[in-house]
């Protein structure tokens, strides 16, 4: 098998046109990528579509091969058209070198948006003007070319992450490596997660095995803290996109520790899925063209990517009244994730001057709160913001989003000594003017 794999690698590498173009469709659609053909293809993308393809290497395999990472977005603009920060998607493929269809799904996902952009397809244009896709297509290039699950050191890379590493029952033997991130491939992947895509609201890691999508946890049978988000996606996919089974990774399988999925959720706070394409392994190609063979999987990826805006809590204040003693607050959550431990904060010159008690807003729900604000003192240059976590899981990112000035109502309470100004009307005017001035600097807050 290994000899065959190497032979095929050489054949497909030499059959591919040099540098300037991708493999012909007849090869592209039926032969799985080797490291050599992947290298040709991703460099051709970067050459042909520099406006949307930013190709980097995220590091090296144990044998020194590049970890090609294709970054797709309309790089001529830094933000979304409305000035908001772009959404960030992280995808990796090929942890296991013999799971070629999973690697091909990562490749096809990139190809779908690149070719869509080139053809003027509106969906691809919309995604690339609002979203950054970061796709590390083949993490285990050494194992890929030998058609083996393991990396060069005979380690299972998907047991090598620093999340309950080597912590599973001993009756489930794995080869997790000598310590968390002992392997150059997983270390590079974790560094990229922590330094470049730490704001991601979707992480999909692609494998091959049983046709299924798995969300956390692998370590425990219990549902994850953000079960509402995962269950919403499961039900929505089933109703509108695909019948692919979607469940938590431990349930019905076996405990698995140190996986990139549990790391992505438990340490990074990403909504994370392991996407397992069907059960073909140990094969070098496919009779059915890949794009139709993986068509339904690609539909699911398009759904997850197009709707990424919803994969977190998205709070929006609908009313806000401060009467000198308390704040009456109504806040809606447009996202599919619940947030707990949210607060209203009062900020002046970058400092938190005051913070309210905690409140929660359930997914796709709204909350009314009456927050004690008897020790809050307004100033001419201060402003209110919401401070909350994107999801329930402890590790999920905190965001601070300015509450629009026009929503804030201020009335004189019973205690008239609370304002530093002569009258409440004066205060409203002062805050409003300060808000106008500050708005120039707050375009990237939402
Ligand atoms: Zn796998």
XYZ file of C-alpha atoms and ligand atoms in Angstrom:
447
model
C 0.000 0.000 0.000
C 2.773 2.433 0.877
C 4.636 1.718 -2.340
C 1.440 2.260 -4.269
C 0.778 5.505 -2.457
C 4.197 6.856 -3.239
C 3.898 5.699 -6.837
C 0.579 7.467 -7.197
C 2.009 10.561 -5.576
C 4.791 10.641 -8.128
C 2.470 9.931 -11.031
C -0.048 12.584 -10.081
C 2.693 15.059 -9.322
C 4.248 14.631 -12.741
C 0.858 14.619 -14.456
C 0.023 17.997 -12.986
C 0.950 21.001 -15.098
C 3.845 22.899 -13.628
C 3.037 25.785 -11.304
C 0.650 27.833 -13.395
C -2.510 25.751 -13.362
C -4.343 23.230 -11.257
C -4.582 19.585 -12.086
C -6.947 18.770 -14.930
C -10.415 17.888 -13.660
C -10.025 14.232 -14.547
C -7.206 13.987 -12.001
C -8.551 16.533 -9.574
C -11.921 14.856 -9.311
C -10.755 11.268 -8.898
C -7.354 11.195 -7.258
C -6.795 12.245 -3.710
C -4.202 14.902 -3.102
C -0.665 14.082 -2.262
C 1.435 16.750 -0.598
C 3.039 17.462 -3.981
C -0.220 17.995 -5.862
C -1.669 20.029 -3.002
C 1.408 22.255 -3.124
C 0.887 22.828 -6.848
C -2.815 23.574 -6.422
C -2.663 26.008 -3.511
C 0.164 27.946 -5.140
C -1.822 28.141 -8.372
C -4.749 29.584 -6.394
C -2.477 32.180 -4.828
C -1.049 33.120 -8.239
C -4.399 33.250 -10.016
C -6.534 34.968 -7.359
C -4.273 37.215 -5.290
C -7.207 39.483 -4.398
C -8.845 36.713 -2.343
C -6.186 34.037 -1.713
C -3.525 34.656 0.893
C -1.392 31.509 1.091
C 0.907 30.964 4.048
C 2.611 28.072 5.758
C 1.517 27.682 9.374
C 4.603 25.632 10.164
C 6.142 22.316 9.205
C 5.455 18.632 9.611
C 7.975 16.503 11.468
C 9.613 15.801 8.090
C 9.687 19.466 7.178
C 6.754 19.708 4.772
C 4.831 22.981 4.770
C 1.480 23.227 6.553
C -0.292 25.072 3.743
C -2.954 27.393 5.027
C -5.271 29.036 2.507
C -6.792 32.295 3.749
C -9.768 33.465 1.753
C -11.505 36.796 1.915
C -11.844 39.933 -0.150
C -8.524 41.324 1.076
C -9.127 44.687 -0.588
C -11.417 45.569 2.327
C -10.559 45.233 6.003
C -14.064 45.140 7.399
C -17.583 44.227 6.379
C -19.386 46.829 4.252
C -21.074 48.189 7.431
C -17.714 48.670 9.143
C -18.054 45.674 11.465
C -15.252 43.181 11.982
C -15.340 40.262 9.534
C -16.481 36.866 10.770
C -13.761 34.242 11.118
C -14.031 30.553 10.179
C -11.309 28.037 10.963
C -11.096 24.705 9.138
C -8.494 21.977 9.174
C -8.234 18.658 7.362
C -5.973 15.665 7.312
C -5.102 15.010 10.964
C -5.175 11.348 9.959
C -3.160 10.686 6.827
C -5.314 7.807 5.602
C -8.576 9.783 5.788
C -8.353 11.300 2.337
C -11.991 12.271 1.886
C -11.808 14.498 4.965
C -8.781 16.249 3.497
C -10.592 16.591 0.168
C -13.592 18.193 1.895
C -11.286 20.898 3.256
C -9.845 21.375 -0.243
C -13.300 21.445 -1.868
C -14.562 24.008 0.626
C -11.750 26.360 -0.353
C -12.237 25.593 -4.033
C -15.977 26.248 -3.830
C -15.494 29.834 -2.668
C -12.550 30.541 -4.968
C -14.320 29.277 -8.095
C -17.565 30.922 -6.982
C -15.806 34.257 -6.617
C -14.181 33.869 -10.029
C -17.557 33.053 -11.611
C -19.273 36.013 -9.969
C -21.481 33.799 -7.795
C -23.320 36.027 -5.329
C -23.163 33.640 -2.370
C -19.384 33.320 -2.668
C -19.015 37.085 -3.050
C -21.217 37.732 -0.008
C -19.237 35.277 2.120
C -15.841 36.594 1.061
C -16.770 40.229 1.624
C -17.988 39.528 5.166
C -15.918 36.554 6.296
C -12.364 35.271 6.517
C -11.968 31.541 5.834
C -8.737 30.071 7.205
C -8.259 26.542 5.854
C -5.330 24.297 6.768
C -6.032 21.554 4.254
C -3.561 18.792 5.116
C -2.194 18.819 8.651
C -0.483 15.430 8.467
C 1.226 15.589 5.081
C 3.822 12.992 6.136
C 1.114 10.485 7.025
C -0.931 11.392 3.963
C 1.744 10.373 1.518
C 2.299 7.088 3.350
C -1.460 6.519 3.598
C -1.276 6.059 7.354
C -3.247 7.408 10.301
C -0.129 8.373 12.271
C 2.408 11.123 11.797
C 6.106 10.425 11.257
C 6.602 9.685 14.984
C 3.700 7.205 14.956
C 1.573 9.602 16.995
C -2.179 10.026 16.617
C -2.283 13.799 16.115
C -5.920 13.933 17.141
C -5.009 12.744 20.642
C -2.084 15.133 21.061
C -3.903 18.362 22.013
C -3.607 20.010 25.384
C -7.098 19.254 26.638
C -7.306 16.338 29.076
C -4.352 14.900 27.210
C -3.951 11.115 27.723
C -6.700 11.248 30.325
C -9.074 8.614 28.947
C -9.685 5.135 30.369
C -6.773 2.779 29.719
C -8.998 0.353 27.811
C -8.994 2.839 24.963
C -5.417 2.707 23.697
C -4.201 5.584 21.615
C -0.818 6.914 20.666
C -1.086 10.411 22.094
C 2.621 11.330 21.911
C 5.074 12.023 24.720
C 3.156 15.050 25.958
C 0.579 17.618 24.877
C 1.680 19.276 21.623
C 4.797 17.116 21.421
C 4.319 17.008 17.624
C 5.202 19.909 15.347
C 1.900 19.619 13.425
C -0.415 20.011 16.441
C 1.816 22.625 18.037
C 1.675 24.746 14.873
C -2.083 24.299 14.659
C -2.590 25.418 18.253
C -0.332 28.436 17.782
C -2.377 29.486 14.758
C -5.620 29.084 16.722
C -4.286 31.143 19.614
C -2.642 33.939 17.656
C -4.583 34.431 14.409
C -8.096 32.986 14.584
C -8.828 33.320 18.276
C -12.005 35.295 17.416
C -13.413 32.476 15.249
C -17.086 31.638 15.643
C -16.797 28.318 13.810
C -14.156 25.588 13.786
C -14.606 22.464 11.677
C -12.007 19.695 11.743
C -12.391 17.198 8.897
C -11.977 13.444 9.100
C -13.194 10.250 7.472
C -14.877 7.346 9.213
C -18.574 7.033 9.924
C -20.727 9.622 8.147
C -21.440 11.899 11.092
C -20.861 15.316 12.607
C -19.646 15.371 16.189
C -19.777 18.273 18.598
C -18.115 18.314 22.062
C -17.462 16.566 24.235
C -15.357 13.554 23.368
C -14.120 13.290 26.945
C -17.514 13.178 28.684
C -20.967 11.865 27.803
C -22.654 15.028 29.116
C -23.937 17.659 26.729
C -21.696 20.761 26.385
C -22.600 24.060 28.082
C -23.695 25.470 24.719
C -25.983 22.544 23.968
C -28.691 24.949 22.741
C -26.412 26.174 19.963
C -25.386 22.673 18.903
C -28.950 21.367 19.058
C -30.217 24.305 17.031
C -27.667 23.624 14.302
C -28.470 19.894 14.374
C -32.200 20.499 13.992
C -31.799 23.197 11.347
C -29.416 21.074 9.254
C -31.810 18.131 9.479
C -34.778 20.209 8.484
C -33.171 22.122 5.638
C -29.874 20.659 4.465
C -28.948 17.040 5.207
C -29.844 13.980 7.260
C -26.281 13.528 8.441
C -26.313 12.373 12.101
C -25.137 15.111 14.475
C -24.353 14.302 18.101
C -21.863 14.821 20.889
C -18.669 12.926 20.228
C -18.648 10.709 23.299
C -22.231 9.498 22.997
C -22.480 6.047 21.509
C -18.821 5.977 20.608
C -16.077 5.950 23.188
C -14.335 8.562 25.318
C -11.639 10.350 23.360
C -9.133 12.725 24.928
C -6.763 15.350 23.623
C -8.726 15.856 20.400
C -8.599 19.072 18.420
C -12.396 19.282 18.744
C -12.417 19.277 22.540
C -9.441 21.664 22.519
C -11.189 23.982 20.059
C -14.230 24.206 22.285
C -12.844 23.670 25.780
C -9.756 25.863 25.477
C -10.518 28.220 22.569
C -14.287 28.520 23.116
C -15.090 27.937 19.417
C -18.298 26.237 18.303
C -16.573 23.133 17.031
C -17.506 20.155 14.874
C -15.639 17.082 13.769
C -16.946 16.467 10.270
C -16.574 12.804 9.347
C -17.147 12.022 5.687
C -18.221 8.486 4.804
C -16.375 5.342 5.704
C -13.940 4.983 2.833
C -10.360 4.697 3.967
C -7.356 2.936 2.555
C -8.214 3.924 -1.011
C -6.300 6.187 -3.329
C -9.069 7.582 -5.398
C -12.755 7.548 -6.059
C -14.803 6.441 -9.078
C -17.461 9.066 -8.447
C -16.230 12.637 -8.938
C -15.307 14.182 -5.594
C -17.442 17.266 -6.016
C -20.600 15.185 -6.365
C -19.479 12.583 -3.865
C -18.986 15.284 -1.234
C -21.773 17.533 -2.517
C -24.035 17.091 0.480
C -21.153 17.643 2.912
C -20.321 20.831 1.048
C -23.952 21.955 1.411
C -23.606 21.577 5.171
C -20.372 23.585 5.145
C -22.026 26.360 3.136
C -24.841 26.458 5.684
C -22.436 26.652 8.644
C -20.356 29.370 6.967
C -23.191 31.533 5.612
C -24.893 31.607 9.019
C -21.816 32.129 11.164
C -23.159 35.448 12.467
C -25.648 33.440 14.564
C -23.159 31.058 16.222
C -22.724 33.213 19.321
C -24.783 35.438 21.563
C -25.680 38.692 19.745
C -27.072 41.127 22.249
C -28.957 44.200 21.225
C -30.375 46.718 23.693
C -33.979 47.648 22.945
C -34.551 49.999 25.874
C -32.383 51.545 28.552
C -33.626 53.895 31.266
C -31.489 55.276 34.029
C -33.407 57.090 36.764
C -30.521 57.888 39.049
C -30.926 54.776 41.226
C -31.403 51.933 38.810
C -31.232 50.953 35.178
C -34.248 49.399 33.544
C -32.891 47.324 30.700
C -34.393 45.324 27.877
C -31.982 43.335 25.797
C -32.577 40.923 22.937
C -30.343 38.062 21.854
C -30.379 37.522 18.081
C -27.777 34.748 18.287
C -28.313 31.019 18.827
C -26.057 30.832 21.872
C -26.982 31.782 25.409
C -24.829 34.199 27.392
C -24.467 34.248 31.174
C -22.629 36.708 33.404
C -23.416 39.706 31.197
C -23.091 43.190 32.698
C -23.716 46.800 31.799
C -20.570 48.832 32.316
C -19.894 52.536 32.404
C -16.619 53.442 30.707
C -14.729 56.701 30.881
C -11.384 57.317 29.184
C -10.896 53.596 28.706
C -11.483 52.781 32.369
C -14.347 50.743 33.784
C -15.953 53.216 36.217
C -18.905 51.043 37.146
C -20.309 47.570 36.467
C -23.778 46.254 37.095
C -24.810 42.987 38.671
C -24.830 39.953 36.372
C -27.659 38.909 34.097
C -28.272 36.214 31.458
C -29.893 36.300 28.058
C -30.989 32.985 26.582
C -30.446 32.101 22.944
C -32.982 33.783 20.597
C -34.691 35.268 23.642
C -34.875 38.548 25.498
C -34.287 39.650 29.066
C -35.664 42.467 31.161
C -33.488 43.459 34.066
C -33.647 46.089 36.766
C -30.068 46.780 37.731
C -29.057 48.581 40.897
C -27.168 51.721 39.848
C -27.256 53.738 43.059
C -23.463 54.064 43.094
C -23.141 55.102 39.443
C -21.929 58.600 38.669
C -22.103 59.856 35.112
C -19.449 62.037 33.581
C -19.311 64.202 30.481
C -17.123 61.835 28.492
C -18.365 58.438 29.655
C -20.468 55.868 27.842
C -22.373 52.662 28.555
C -21.485 49.291 27.087
C -22.579 45.678 27.295
C -19.867 43.281 28.420
C -20.583 39.609 27.873
C -19.304 36.260 26.666
C -20.102 35.021 23.190
C -21.154 31.638 24.535
C -21.664 29.852 27.857
C -18.448 27.812 27.872
C -15.927 29.379 30.286
C -13.289 29.800 27.596
C -15.464 31.720 25.157
C -14.390 35.223 24.273
C -15.677 38.317 26.093
C -16.930 41.172 23.947
C -17.731 44.759 24.808
C -20.246 46.530 22.634
C -21.221 50.158 23.029
C -24.857 50.839 23.776
C -26.075 53.355 21.185
C -26.554 56.781 22.768
C -29.943 57.280 21.177
C -31.360 54.351 23.148
C -30.333 55.699 26.529
C -33.009 57.471 28.466
C -32.047 59.387 31.584
C -34.620 60.692 34.025
C -34.324 62.443 37.368
C -34.966 60.005 40.197
C -35.946 60.771 43.763
C -32.361 61.350 44.693
C -31.516 64.549 42.834
C -27.895 64.704 43.886
C -26.652 62.102 41.462
C -25.656 64.103 38.446
C -22.594 66.288 38.163
C -24.608 68.569 35.905
C -27.159 71.253 36.525
C -30.034 69.326 34.994
C -30.730 65.925 33.473
C -31.445 67.516 30.090
C -28.002 69.038 30.106
C -26.538 65.632 30.870
C -28.356 64.010 27.980
C -27.084 66.699 25.623
C -23.537 66.384 26.912
C -23.528 62.601 26.604
C -25.068 62.824 23.167
C -22.416 65.222 21.923
C -19.656 63.150 23.423
C -21.167 60.130 21.703
C -21.116 61.847 18.326
C -17.480 62.642 18.723
C -16.576 59.162 19.908
C -18.505 57.372 17.204
C -15.685 58.028 14.788
C -13.594 55.611 16.821
C -16.209 52.992 17.539
C -16.937 51.696 14.090
C -15.459 48.303 14.736
C -17.380 47.488 17.860
C -20.188 45.365 16.453
Zn -9.717 10.871 11.769
